[in-house]
JSON list of C-alpha atoms in Angstrom, two decimals:
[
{"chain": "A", "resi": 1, "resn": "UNK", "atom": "CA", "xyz": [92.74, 46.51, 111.59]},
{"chain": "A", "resi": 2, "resn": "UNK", "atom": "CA", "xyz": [89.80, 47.55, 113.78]},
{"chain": "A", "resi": 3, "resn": "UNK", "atom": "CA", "xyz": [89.31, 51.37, 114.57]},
{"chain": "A", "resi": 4, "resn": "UNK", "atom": "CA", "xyz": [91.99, 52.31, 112.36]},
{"chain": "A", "resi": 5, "resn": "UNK", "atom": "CA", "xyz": [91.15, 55.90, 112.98]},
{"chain": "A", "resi": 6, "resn": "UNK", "atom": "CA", "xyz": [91.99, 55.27, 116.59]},
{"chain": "A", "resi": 7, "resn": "UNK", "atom": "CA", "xyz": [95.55, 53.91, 115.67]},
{"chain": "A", "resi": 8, "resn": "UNK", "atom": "CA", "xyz": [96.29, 57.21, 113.49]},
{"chain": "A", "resi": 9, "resn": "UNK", "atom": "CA", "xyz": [95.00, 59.33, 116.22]},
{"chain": "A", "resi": 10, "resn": "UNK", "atom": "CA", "xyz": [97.47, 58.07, 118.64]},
{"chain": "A", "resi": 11, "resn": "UNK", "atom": "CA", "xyz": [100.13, 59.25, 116.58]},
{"chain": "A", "resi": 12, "resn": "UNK", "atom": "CA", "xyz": [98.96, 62.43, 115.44]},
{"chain": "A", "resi": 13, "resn": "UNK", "atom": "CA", "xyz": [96.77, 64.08, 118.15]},
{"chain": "A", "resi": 14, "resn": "UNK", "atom": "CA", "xyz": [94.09, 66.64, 116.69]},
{"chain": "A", "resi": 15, "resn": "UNK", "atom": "CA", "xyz": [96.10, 67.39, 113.66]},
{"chain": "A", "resi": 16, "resn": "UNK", "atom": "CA", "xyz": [94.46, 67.47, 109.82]},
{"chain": "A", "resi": 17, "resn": "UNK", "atom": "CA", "xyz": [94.74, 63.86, 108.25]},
{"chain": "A", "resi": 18, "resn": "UNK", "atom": "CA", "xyz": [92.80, 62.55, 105.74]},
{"chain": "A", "resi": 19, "resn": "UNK", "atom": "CA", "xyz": [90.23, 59.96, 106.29]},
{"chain": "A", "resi": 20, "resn": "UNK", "atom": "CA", "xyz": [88.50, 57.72, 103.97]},
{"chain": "A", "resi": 21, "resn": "UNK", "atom": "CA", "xyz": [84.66, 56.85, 104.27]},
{"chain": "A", "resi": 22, "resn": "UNK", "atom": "CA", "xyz": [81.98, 55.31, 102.83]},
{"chain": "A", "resi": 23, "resn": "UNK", "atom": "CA", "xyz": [78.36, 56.14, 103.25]},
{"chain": "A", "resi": 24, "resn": "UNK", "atom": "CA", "xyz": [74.75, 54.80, 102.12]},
{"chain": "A", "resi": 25, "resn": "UNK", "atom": "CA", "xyz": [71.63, 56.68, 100.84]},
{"chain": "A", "resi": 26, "resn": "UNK", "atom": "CA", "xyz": [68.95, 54.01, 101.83]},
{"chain": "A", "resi": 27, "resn": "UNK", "atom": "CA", "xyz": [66.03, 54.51, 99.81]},
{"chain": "A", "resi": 28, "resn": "UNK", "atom": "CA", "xyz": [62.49, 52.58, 100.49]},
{"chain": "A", "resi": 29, "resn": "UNK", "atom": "CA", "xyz": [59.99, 52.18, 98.14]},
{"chain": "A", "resi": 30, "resn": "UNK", "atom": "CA", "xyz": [58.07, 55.35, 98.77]},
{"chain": "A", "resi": 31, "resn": "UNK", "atom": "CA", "xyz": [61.16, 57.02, 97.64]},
{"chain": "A", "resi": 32, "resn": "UNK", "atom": "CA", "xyz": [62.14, 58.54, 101.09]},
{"chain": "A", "resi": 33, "resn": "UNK", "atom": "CA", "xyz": [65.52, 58.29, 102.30]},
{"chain": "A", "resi": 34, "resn": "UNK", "atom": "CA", "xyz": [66.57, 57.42, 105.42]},
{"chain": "A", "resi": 35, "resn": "UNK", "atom": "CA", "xyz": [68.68, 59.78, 107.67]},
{"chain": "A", "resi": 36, "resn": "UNK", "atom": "CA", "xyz": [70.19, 59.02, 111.21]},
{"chain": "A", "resi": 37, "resn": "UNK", "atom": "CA", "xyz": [70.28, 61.93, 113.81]},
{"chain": "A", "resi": 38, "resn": "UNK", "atom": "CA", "xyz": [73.39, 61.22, 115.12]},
{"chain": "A", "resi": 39, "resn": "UNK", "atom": "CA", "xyz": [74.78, 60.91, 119.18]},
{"chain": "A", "resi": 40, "resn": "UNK", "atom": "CA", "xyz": [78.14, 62.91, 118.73]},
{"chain": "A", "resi": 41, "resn": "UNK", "atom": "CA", "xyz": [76.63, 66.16, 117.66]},
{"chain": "A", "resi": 42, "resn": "UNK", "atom": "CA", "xyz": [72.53, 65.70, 117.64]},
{"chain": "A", "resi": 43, "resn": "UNK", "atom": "CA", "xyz": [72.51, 66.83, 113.89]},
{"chain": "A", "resi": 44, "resn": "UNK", "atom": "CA", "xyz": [70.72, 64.37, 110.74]},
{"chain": "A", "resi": 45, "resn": "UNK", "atom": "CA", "xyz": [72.95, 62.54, 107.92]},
{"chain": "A", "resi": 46, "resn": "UNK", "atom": "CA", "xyz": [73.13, 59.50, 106.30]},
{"chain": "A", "resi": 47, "resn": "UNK", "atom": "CA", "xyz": [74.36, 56.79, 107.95]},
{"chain": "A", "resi": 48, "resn": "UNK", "atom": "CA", "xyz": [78.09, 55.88, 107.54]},
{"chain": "A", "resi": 49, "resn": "UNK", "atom": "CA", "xyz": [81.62, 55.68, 108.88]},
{"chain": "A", "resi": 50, "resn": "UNK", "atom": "CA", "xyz": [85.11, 54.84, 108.22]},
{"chain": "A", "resi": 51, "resn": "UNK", "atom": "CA", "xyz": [86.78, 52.59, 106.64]},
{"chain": "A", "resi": 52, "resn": "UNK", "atom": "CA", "xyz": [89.12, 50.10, 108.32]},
{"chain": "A", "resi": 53, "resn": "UNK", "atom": "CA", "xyz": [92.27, 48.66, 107.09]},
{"chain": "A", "resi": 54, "resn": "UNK", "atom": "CA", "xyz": [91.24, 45.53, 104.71]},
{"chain": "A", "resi": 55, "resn": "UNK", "atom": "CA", "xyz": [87.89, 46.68, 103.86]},
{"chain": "A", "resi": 56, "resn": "UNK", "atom": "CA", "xyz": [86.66, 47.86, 100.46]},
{"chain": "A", "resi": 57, "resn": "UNK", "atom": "CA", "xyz": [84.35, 50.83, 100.24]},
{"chain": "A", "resi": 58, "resn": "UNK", "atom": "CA", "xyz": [81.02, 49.01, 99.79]},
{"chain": "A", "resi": 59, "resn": "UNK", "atom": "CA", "xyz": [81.72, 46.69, 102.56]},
{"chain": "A", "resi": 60, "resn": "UNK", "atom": "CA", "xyz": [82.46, 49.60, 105.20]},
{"chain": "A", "resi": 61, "resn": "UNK", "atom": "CA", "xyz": [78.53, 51.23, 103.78]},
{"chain": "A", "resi": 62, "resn": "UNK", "atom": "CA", "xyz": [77.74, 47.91, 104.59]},
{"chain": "A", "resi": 63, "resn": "UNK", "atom": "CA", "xyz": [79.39, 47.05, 107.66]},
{"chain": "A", "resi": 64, "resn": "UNK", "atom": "CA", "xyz": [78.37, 50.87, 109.24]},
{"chain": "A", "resi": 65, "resn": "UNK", "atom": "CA", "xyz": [74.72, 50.75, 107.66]},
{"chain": "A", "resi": 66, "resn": "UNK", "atom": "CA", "xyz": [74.30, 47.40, 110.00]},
{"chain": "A", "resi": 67, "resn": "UNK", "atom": "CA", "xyz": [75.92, 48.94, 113.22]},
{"chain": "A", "resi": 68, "resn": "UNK", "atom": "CA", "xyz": [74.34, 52.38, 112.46]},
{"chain": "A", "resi": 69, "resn": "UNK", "atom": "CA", "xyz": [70.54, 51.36, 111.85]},
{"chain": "A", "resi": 70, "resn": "UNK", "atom": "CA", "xyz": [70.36, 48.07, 112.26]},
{"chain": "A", "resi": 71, "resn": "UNK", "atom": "CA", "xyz": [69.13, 47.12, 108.53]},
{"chain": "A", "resi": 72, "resn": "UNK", "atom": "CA", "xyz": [71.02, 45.03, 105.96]},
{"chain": "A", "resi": 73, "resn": "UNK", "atom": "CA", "xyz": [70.95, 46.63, 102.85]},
{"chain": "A", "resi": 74, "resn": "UNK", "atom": "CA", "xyz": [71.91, 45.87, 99.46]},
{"chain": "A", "resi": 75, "resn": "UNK", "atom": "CA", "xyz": [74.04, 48.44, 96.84]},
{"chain": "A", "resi": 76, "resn": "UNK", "atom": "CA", "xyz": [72.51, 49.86, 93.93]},
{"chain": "A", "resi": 77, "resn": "UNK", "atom": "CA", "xyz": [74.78, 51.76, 92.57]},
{"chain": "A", "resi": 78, "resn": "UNK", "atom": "CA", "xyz": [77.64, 54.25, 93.24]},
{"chain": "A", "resi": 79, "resn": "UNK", "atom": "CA", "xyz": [76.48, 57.71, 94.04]},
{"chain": "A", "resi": 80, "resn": "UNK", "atom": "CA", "xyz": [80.03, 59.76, 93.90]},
{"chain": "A", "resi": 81, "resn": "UNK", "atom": "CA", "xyz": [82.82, 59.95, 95.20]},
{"chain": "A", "resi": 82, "resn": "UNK", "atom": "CA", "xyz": [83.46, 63.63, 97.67]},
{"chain": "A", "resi": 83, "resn": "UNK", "atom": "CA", "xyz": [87.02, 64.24, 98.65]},
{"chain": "A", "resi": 84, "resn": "UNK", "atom": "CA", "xyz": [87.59, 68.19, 99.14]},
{"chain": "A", "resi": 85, "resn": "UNK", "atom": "CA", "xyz": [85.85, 68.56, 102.54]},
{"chain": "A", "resi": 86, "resn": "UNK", "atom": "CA", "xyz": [87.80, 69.88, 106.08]},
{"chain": "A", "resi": 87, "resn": "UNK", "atom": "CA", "xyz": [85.64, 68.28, 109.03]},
{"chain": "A", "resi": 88, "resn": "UNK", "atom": "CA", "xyz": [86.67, 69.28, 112.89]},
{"chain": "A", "resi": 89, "resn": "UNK", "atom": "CA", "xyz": [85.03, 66.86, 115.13]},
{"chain": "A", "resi": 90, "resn": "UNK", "atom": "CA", "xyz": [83.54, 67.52, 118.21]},
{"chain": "A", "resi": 91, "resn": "UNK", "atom": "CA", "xyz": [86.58, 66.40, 120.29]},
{"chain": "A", "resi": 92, "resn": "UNK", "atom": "CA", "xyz": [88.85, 68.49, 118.10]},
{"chain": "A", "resi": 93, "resn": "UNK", "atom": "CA", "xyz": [90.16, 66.29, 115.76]},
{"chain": "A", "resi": 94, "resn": "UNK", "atom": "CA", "xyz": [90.42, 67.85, 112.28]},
{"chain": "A", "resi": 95, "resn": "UNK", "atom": "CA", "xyz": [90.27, 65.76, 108.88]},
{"chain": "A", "resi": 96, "resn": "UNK", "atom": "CA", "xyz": [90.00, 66.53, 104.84]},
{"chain": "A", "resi": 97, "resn": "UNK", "atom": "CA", "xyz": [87.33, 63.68, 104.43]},
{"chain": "A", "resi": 98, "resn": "UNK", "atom": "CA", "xyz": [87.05, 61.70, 101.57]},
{"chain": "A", "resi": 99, "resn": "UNK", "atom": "CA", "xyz": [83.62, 59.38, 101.20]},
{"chain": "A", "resi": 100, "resn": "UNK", "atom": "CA", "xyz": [82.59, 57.19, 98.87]},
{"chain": "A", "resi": 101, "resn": "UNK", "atom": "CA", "xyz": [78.77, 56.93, 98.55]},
{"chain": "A", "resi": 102, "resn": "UNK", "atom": "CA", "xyz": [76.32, 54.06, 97.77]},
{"chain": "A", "resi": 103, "resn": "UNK", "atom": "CA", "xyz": [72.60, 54.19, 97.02]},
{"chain": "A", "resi": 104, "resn": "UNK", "atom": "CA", "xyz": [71.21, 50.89, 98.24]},
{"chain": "A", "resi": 105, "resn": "UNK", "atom": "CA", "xyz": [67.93, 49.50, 99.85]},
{"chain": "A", "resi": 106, "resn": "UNK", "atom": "CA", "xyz": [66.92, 47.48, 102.50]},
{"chain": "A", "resi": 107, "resn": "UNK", "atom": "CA", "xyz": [66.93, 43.88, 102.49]},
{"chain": "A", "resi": 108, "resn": "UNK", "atom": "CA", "xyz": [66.10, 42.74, 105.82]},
{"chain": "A", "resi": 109, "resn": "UNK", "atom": "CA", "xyz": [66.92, 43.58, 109.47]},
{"chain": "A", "resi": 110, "resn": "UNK", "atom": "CA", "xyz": [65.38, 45.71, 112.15]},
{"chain": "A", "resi": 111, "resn": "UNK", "atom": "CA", "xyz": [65.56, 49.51, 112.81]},
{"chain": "A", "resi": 112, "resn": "UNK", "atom": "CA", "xyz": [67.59, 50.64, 116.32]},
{"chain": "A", "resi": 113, "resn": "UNK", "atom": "CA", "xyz": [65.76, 52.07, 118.50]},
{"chain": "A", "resi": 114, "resn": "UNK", "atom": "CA", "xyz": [69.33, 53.90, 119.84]},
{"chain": "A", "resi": 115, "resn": "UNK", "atom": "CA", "xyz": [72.67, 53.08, 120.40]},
{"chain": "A", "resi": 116, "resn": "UNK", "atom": "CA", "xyz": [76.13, 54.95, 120.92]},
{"chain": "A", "resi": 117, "resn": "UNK", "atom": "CA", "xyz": [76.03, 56.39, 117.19]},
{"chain": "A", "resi": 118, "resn": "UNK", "atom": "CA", "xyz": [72.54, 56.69, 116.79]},
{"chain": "A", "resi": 119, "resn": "UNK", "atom": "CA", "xyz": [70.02, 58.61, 118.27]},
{"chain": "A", "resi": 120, "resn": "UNK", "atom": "CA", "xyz": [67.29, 58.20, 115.89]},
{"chain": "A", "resi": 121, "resn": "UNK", "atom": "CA", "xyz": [66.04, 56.86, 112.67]},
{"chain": "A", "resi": 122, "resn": "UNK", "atom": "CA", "xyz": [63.30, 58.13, 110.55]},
{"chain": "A", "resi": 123, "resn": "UNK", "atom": "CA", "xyz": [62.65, 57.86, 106.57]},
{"chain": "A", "resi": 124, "resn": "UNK", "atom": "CA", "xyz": [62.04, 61.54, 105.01]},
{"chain": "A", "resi": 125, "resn": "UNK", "atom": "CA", "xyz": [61.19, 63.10, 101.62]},
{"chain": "A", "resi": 126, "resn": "UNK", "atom": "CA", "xyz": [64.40, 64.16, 99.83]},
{"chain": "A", "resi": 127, "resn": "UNK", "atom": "CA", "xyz": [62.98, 67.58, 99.52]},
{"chain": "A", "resi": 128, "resn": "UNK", "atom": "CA", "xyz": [61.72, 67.49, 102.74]},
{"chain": "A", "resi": 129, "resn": "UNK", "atom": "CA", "xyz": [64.85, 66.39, 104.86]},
{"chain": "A", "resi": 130, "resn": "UNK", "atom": "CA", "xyz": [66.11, 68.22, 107.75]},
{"chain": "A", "resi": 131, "resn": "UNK", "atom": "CA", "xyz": [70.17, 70.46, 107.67]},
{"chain": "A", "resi": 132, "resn": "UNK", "atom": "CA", "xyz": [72.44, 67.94, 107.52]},
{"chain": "A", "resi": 133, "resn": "UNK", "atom": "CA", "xyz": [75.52, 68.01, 109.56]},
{"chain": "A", "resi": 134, "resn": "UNK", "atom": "CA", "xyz": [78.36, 68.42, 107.23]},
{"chain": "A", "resi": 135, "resn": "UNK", "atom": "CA", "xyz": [78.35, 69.58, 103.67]},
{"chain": "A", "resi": 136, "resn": "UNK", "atom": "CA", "xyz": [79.70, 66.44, 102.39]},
{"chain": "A", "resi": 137, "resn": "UNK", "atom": "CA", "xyz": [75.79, 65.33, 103.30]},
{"chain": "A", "resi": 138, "resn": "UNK", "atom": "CA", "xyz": [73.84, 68.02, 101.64]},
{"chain": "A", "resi": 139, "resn": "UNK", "atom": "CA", "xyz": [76.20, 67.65, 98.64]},
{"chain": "A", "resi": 140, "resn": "UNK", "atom": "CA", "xyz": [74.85, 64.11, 98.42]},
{"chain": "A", "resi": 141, "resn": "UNK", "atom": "CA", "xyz": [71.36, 64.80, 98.76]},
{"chain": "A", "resi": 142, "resn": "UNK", "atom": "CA", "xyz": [71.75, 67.50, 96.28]},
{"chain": "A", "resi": 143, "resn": "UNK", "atom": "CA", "xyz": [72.99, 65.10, 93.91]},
{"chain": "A", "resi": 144, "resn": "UNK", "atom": "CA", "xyz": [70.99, 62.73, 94.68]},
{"chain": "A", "resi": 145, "resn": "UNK", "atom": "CA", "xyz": [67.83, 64.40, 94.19]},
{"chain": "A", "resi": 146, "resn": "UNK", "atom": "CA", "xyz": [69.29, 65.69, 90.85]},
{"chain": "A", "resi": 147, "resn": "UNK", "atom": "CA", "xyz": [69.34, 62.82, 89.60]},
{"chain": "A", "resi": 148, "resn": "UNK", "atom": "CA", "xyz": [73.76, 62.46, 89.19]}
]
């Protein structure tokens, strides 16, 4: 089912569900990771969305790395797994996120210059990245640059 979130939002208005994403850390071969300022809120994160009814975790990184940057990419391995986060949304909707994370690379594509999701792309440093916009982010790049 296509924008599944969309469906459950019909029925429940603003109120806390849980959602269920999956996200990719994209990582070139100078070791930088890239990070997509986003349209909704004009904040940096990794690029990722939600998962939609049929789809497996690594196929929605997969699916929202595409419509998010442009790039295919190709899994690595399995970063971790973050469920205990509360996320209100710009419009008001509120959600205990779950998100299932991937470190991949890129295996072919373009970068977006912009669309509706993404205002811009750019590769960074781990250490020197810019504030993230949820703590479900920075927990990844924290474990990520530790080395879990």
């Amino acid at each position: 089912m296509a924008n599944y979130i969309g469906w459950i939002r019909s029925k429940t208005g603003t109120a806390k569900i849980f959602t269920n994403f999956a996200g990719a850390i994209i990582v070139n071969k100078q070791g930088e990771i890239l990070l997509q300022k986003r349209q909704d809120n004009g904040k940096w994160g990794f690029p990722g969305g939600a998962m939609e009814l049929g789809e497996s975790a690594e196929q929605t990184a997969l699916r929202e790395v595409l419509e998010e940057t442009g790039y295919t990419v190709a899994v690595d391995y399995l970063q971790g797994i973050y469920t205990l986060y509360d996320y209100t949304y710009p419009n008001g909707d509120e959600a205990q996120t779950m998100l299932t994370a991937f470190v991949c690379h890129i295996t072919g594509g373009n970068p977006l210059i912009e669309n509706e999701e993404t205002k811009e792309l750019r590769f960074f440093a781990p250490s020197e990245a810019p504030p993230l916009f949820n703590q479900q982010n920075v927990d990844m790049l924290a474990d990520f640059t530790a080395g879990l």
